Coordinates of C-alpha atoms and ligand atoms in Angstrom, one line a residue:
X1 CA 182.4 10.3 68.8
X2 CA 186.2 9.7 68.3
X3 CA 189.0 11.9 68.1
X4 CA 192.6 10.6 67.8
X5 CA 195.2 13.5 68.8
X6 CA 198.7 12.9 68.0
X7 CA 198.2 9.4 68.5
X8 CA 201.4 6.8 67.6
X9 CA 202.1 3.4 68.4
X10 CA 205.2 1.6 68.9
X11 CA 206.0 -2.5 69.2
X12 CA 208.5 -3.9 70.4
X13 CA 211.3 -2.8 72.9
X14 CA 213.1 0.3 73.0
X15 CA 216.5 -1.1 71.5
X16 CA 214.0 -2.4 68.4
X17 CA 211.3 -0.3 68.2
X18 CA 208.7 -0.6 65.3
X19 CA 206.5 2.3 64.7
X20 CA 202.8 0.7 63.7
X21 CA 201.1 4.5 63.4
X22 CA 203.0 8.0 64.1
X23 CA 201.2 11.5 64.8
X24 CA 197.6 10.3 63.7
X25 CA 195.1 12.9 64.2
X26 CA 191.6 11.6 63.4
X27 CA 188.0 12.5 63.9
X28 CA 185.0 10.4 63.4
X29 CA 181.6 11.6 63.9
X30 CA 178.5 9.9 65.0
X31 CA 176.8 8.6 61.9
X32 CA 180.0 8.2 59.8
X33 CA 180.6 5.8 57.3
X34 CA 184.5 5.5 57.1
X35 CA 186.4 3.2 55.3
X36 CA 190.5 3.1 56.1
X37 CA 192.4 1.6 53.3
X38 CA 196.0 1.2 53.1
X39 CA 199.0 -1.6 51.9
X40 CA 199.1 -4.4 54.2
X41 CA 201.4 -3.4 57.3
X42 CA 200.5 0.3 57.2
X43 CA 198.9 0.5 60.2
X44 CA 195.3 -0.5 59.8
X45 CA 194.5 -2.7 61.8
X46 CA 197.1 -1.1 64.2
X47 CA 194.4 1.9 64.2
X48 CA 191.0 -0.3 64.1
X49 CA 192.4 -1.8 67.6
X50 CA 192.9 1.6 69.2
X51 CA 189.3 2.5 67.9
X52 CA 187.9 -0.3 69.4
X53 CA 189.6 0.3 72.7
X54 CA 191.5 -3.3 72.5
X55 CA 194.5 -1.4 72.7
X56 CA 196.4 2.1 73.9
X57 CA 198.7 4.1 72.5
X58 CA 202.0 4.8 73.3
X59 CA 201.8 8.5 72.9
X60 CA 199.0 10.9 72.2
X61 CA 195.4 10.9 73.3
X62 CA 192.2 9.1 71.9
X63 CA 188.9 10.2 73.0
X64 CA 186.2 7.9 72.8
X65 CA 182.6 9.4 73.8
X66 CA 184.7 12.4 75.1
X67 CA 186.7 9.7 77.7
X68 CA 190.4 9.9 77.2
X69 CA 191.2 6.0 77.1
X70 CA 194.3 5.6 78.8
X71 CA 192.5 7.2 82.2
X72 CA 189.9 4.0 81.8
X73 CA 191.0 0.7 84.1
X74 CA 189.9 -2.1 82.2
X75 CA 186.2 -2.9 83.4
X76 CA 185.3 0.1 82.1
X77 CA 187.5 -0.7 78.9
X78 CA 185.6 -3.9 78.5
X79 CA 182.2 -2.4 79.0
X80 CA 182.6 0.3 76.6
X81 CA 183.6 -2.7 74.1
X82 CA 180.3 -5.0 74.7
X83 CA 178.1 -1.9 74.9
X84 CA 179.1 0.5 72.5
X85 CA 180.8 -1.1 69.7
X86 CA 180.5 -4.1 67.9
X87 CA 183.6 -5.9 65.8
X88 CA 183.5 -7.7 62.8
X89 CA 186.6 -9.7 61.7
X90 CA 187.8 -10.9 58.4
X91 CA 187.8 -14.7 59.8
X92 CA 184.5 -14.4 61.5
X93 CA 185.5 -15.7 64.8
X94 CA 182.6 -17.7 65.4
X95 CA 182.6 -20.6 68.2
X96 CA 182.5 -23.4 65.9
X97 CA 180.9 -26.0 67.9
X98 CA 178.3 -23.6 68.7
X99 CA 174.8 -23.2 66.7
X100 CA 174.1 -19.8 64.7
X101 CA 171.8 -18.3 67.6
X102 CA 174.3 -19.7 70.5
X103 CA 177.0 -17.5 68.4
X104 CA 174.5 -14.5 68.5
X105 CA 173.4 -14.6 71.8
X106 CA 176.8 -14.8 73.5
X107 CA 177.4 -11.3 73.9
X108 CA 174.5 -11.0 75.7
X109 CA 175.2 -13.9 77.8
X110 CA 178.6 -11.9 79.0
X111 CA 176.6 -8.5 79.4
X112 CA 174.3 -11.0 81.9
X113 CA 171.4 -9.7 79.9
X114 CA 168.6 -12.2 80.3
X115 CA 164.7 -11.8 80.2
X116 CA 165.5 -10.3 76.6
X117 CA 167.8 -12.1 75.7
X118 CA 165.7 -14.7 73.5
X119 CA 164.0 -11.9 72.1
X120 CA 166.6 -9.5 70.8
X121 CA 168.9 -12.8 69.6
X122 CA 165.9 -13.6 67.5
X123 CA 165.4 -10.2 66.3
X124 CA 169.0 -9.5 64.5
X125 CA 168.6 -13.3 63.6
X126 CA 165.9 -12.3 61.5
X127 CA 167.7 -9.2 60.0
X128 CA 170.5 -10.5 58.7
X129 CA 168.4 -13.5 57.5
X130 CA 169.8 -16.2 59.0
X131 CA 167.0 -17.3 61.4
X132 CA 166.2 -20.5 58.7
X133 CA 169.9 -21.7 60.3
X134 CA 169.2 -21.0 63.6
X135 CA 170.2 -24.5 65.1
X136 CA 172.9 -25.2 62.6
X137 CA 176.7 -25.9 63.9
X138 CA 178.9 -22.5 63.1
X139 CA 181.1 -24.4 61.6
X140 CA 179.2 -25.9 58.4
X141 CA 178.0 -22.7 57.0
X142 CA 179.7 -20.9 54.0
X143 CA 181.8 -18.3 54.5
X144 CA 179.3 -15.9 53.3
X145 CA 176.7 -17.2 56.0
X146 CA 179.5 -16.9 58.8
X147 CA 179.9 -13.7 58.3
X148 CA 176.2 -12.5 58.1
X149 CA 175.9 -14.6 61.7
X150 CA 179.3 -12.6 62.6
X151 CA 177.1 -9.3 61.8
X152 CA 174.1 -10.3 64.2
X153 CA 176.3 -10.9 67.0
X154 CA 177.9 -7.4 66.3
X155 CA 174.6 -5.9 66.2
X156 CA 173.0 -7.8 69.3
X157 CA 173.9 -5.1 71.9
X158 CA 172.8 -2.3 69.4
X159 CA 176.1 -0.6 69.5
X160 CA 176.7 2.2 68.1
X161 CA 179.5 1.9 66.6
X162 CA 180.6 -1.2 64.4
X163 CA 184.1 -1.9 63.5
X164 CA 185.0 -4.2 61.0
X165 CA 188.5 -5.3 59.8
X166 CA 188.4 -6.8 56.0
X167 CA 185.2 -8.2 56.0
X168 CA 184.7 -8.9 52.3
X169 CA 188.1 -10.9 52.4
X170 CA 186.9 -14.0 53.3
X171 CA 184.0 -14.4 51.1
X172 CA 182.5 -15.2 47.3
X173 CA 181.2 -11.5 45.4
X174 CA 178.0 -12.5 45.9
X175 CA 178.0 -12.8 49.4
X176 CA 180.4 -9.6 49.5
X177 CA 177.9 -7.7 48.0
X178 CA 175.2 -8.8 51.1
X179 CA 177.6 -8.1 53.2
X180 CA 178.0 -4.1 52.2
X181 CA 174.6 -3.8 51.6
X182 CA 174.0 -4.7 54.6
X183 CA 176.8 -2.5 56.4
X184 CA 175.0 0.4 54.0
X185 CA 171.7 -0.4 55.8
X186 CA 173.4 -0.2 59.4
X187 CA 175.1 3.2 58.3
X188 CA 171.2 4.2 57.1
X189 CA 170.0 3.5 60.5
X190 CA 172.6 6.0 62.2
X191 CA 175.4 3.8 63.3
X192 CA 178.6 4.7 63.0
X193 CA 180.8 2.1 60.3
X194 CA 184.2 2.0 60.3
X195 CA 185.8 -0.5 58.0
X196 CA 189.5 -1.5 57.2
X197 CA 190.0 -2.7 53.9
X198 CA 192.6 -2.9 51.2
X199 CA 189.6 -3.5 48.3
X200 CA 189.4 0.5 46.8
X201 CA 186.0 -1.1 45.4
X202 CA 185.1 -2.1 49.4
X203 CA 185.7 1.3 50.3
X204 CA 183.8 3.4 47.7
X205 CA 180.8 1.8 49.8
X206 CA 182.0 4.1 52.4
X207 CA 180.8 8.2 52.6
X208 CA 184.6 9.1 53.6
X209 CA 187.8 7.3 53.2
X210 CA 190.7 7.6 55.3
X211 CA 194.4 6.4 53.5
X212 CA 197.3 5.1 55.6
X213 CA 200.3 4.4 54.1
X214 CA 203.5 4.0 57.1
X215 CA 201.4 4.4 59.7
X216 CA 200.6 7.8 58.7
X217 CA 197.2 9.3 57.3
X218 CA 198.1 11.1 54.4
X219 CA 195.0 11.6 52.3
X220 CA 191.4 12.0 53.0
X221 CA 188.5 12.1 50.7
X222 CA 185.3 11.6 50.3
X223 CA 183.8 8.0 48.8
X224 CA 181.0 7.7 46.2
X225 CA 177.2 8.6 47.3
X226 CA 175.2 5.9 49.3
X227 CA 173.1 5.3 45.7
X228 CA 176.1 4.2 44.1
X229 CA 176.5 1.6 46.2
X230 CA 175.0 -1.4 44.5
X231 CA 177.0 0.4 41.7
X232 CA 180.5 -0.2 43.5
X233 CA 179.7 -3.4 45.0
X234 CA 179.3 -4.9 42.0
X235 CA 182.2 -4.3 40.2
X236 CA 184.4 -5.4 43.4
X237 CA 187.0 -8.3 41.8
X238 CA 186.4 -11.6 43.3
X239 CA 188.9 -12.3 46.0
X240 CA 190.6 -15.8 46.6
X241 CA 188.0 -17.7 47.9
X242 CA 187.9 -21.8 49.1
X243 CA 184.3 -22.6 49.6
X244 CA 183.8 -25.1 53.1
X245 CA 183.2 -28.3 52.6
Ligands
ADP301 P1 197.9 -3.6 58.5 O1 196.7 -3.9 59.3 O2 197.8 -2.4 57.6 O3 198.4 -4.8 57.7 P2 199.2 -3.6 61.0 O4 198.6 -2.6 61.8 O5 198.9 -5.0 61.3 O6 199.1 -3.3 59.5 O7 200.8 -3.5 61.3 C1 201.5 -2.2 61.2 C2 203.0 -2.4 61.5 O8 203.1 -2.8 62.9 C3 203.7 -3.5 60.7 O9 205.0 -3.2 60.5 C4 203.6 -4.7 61.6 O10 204.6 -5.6 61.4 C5 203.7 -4.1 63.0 N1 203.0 -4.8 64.1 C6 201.7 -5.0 64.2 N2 201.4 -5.7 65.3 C7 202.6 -5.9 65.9 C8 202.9 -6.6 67.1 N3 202.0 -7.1 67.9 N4 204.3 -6.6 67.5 C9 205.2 -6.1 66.7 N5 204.9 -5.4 65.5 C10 203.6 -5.4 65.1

């Protein structure tokens, strides 16, 4: 589905140049569960964002559906983003001031999809149960919630790829758990998961993890089996956590 040849990425100018990811070579298959783990500023997120087409790289080729990206202008950039993949953020990135289904319906709204678009908002709604919530503001669910409402709107264009960049960060166990079960389910149902994490516990969720360390991969292996799942979820350690008001 993706292939990353040679790929690096450099910031900055050329007189101070910081190298984010050097030589990556990468492929992820259709159906894949991959988690990438890796000490903050190795690259991760770096990677995630050439994944997800938000970004190019400075030298070597990514493939994405067999389309080298950096041949794409950026209509075509954008539609590959709000058909084929949907993102998941450690923060949620909700609107606020909008309700739950408002939130989940938006990326339909931008794809100008609109005699189903009451239909298939209410339908992911419902499978991340949050449709009890429907017409509550954004901003006073729990983190936990937020992120559940985060998944719909990931899932409301059935991509078929999600990408999702520390999404147990933000949240209490117990809704980090949900959260991975319910990433587990998605994988089940043939999409593609790739998830950047610095939780090993997060990541033995996943069927293959990828390590970065300096922008580099230097180690791949394969993660627990989908049945131990529950198994790794629960011993994740709880991460620092302010409940909303
Ligand atoms: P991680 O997600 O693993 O924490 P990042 O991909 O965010 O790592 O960052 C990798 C490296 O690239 C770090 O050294 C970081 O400081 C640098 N970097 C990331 N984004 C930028 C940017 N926009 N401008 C300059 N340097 C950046």
């Amino acid at each position: 589905m993706i292939e990353l040849a040679s790929v690096g990425r450099t910031y900055g100018s050329a007189s101070a140049p910081v190298t984010a990811l050097r030589d990556v070579n990468l492929v992820i298959q259709r159906g894949e569960f991959m988690a990438i783990v890796g000490p903050s500023g190795s690259g991760k997120s770096t990677l995630l964002n050439l994944i997800g087409c938000l970004d190019q790289p400075t030298s070597g080729r990514l493939l994405f559906l067999g389309e080298d990206t950096s041949t794409l202008n950026d209509t075509k950039l954008s539609r590959i983003r709000n058909r084929s993949i949907g993102f998941v953020f450690q923060m949620f990135n909700l609107v606020p001031e909008l309700t739950v289904y408002e939130n989940i319906e938006l990326p339909l709204v931008y794809a100008g999809v609109t005699r189903e678009r009451r239909a298939l908002t209410t339908k992911v709604l419902e499978r991340v149960g949050m449709d009890h919530r429907a017409d509550h503001p954004a901003s006073l669910l729990s983190g936990g919630e937020q992120q559940r409402v985060a998944i719909a709107r990931a899932l409301v264009n059935d991509p078929a790829l999600i990408l999702a960049d520390e999404p147990t960060g933000s949240i209490d166990p117990d809704s980090a758990e949900q959260v991975m079960e319910l990433l587990g389910e998605l994988h089940d149902q043939a999409r593609t998961i790739v998830l950047v994490t610095h939780n090993m516990s997060v990541a033995a969720v996943a069927q293959r993890v990828v390590r970065i360390e300096s922008g580099t991969i230097n180690e791949i292996g394969a993660a627990v089996r989908p049945d131990d799942r529950a198994a790794a979820a629960a011993v994740m350690p709880a991460p620092d956590w302010t409940p909303l008001r």
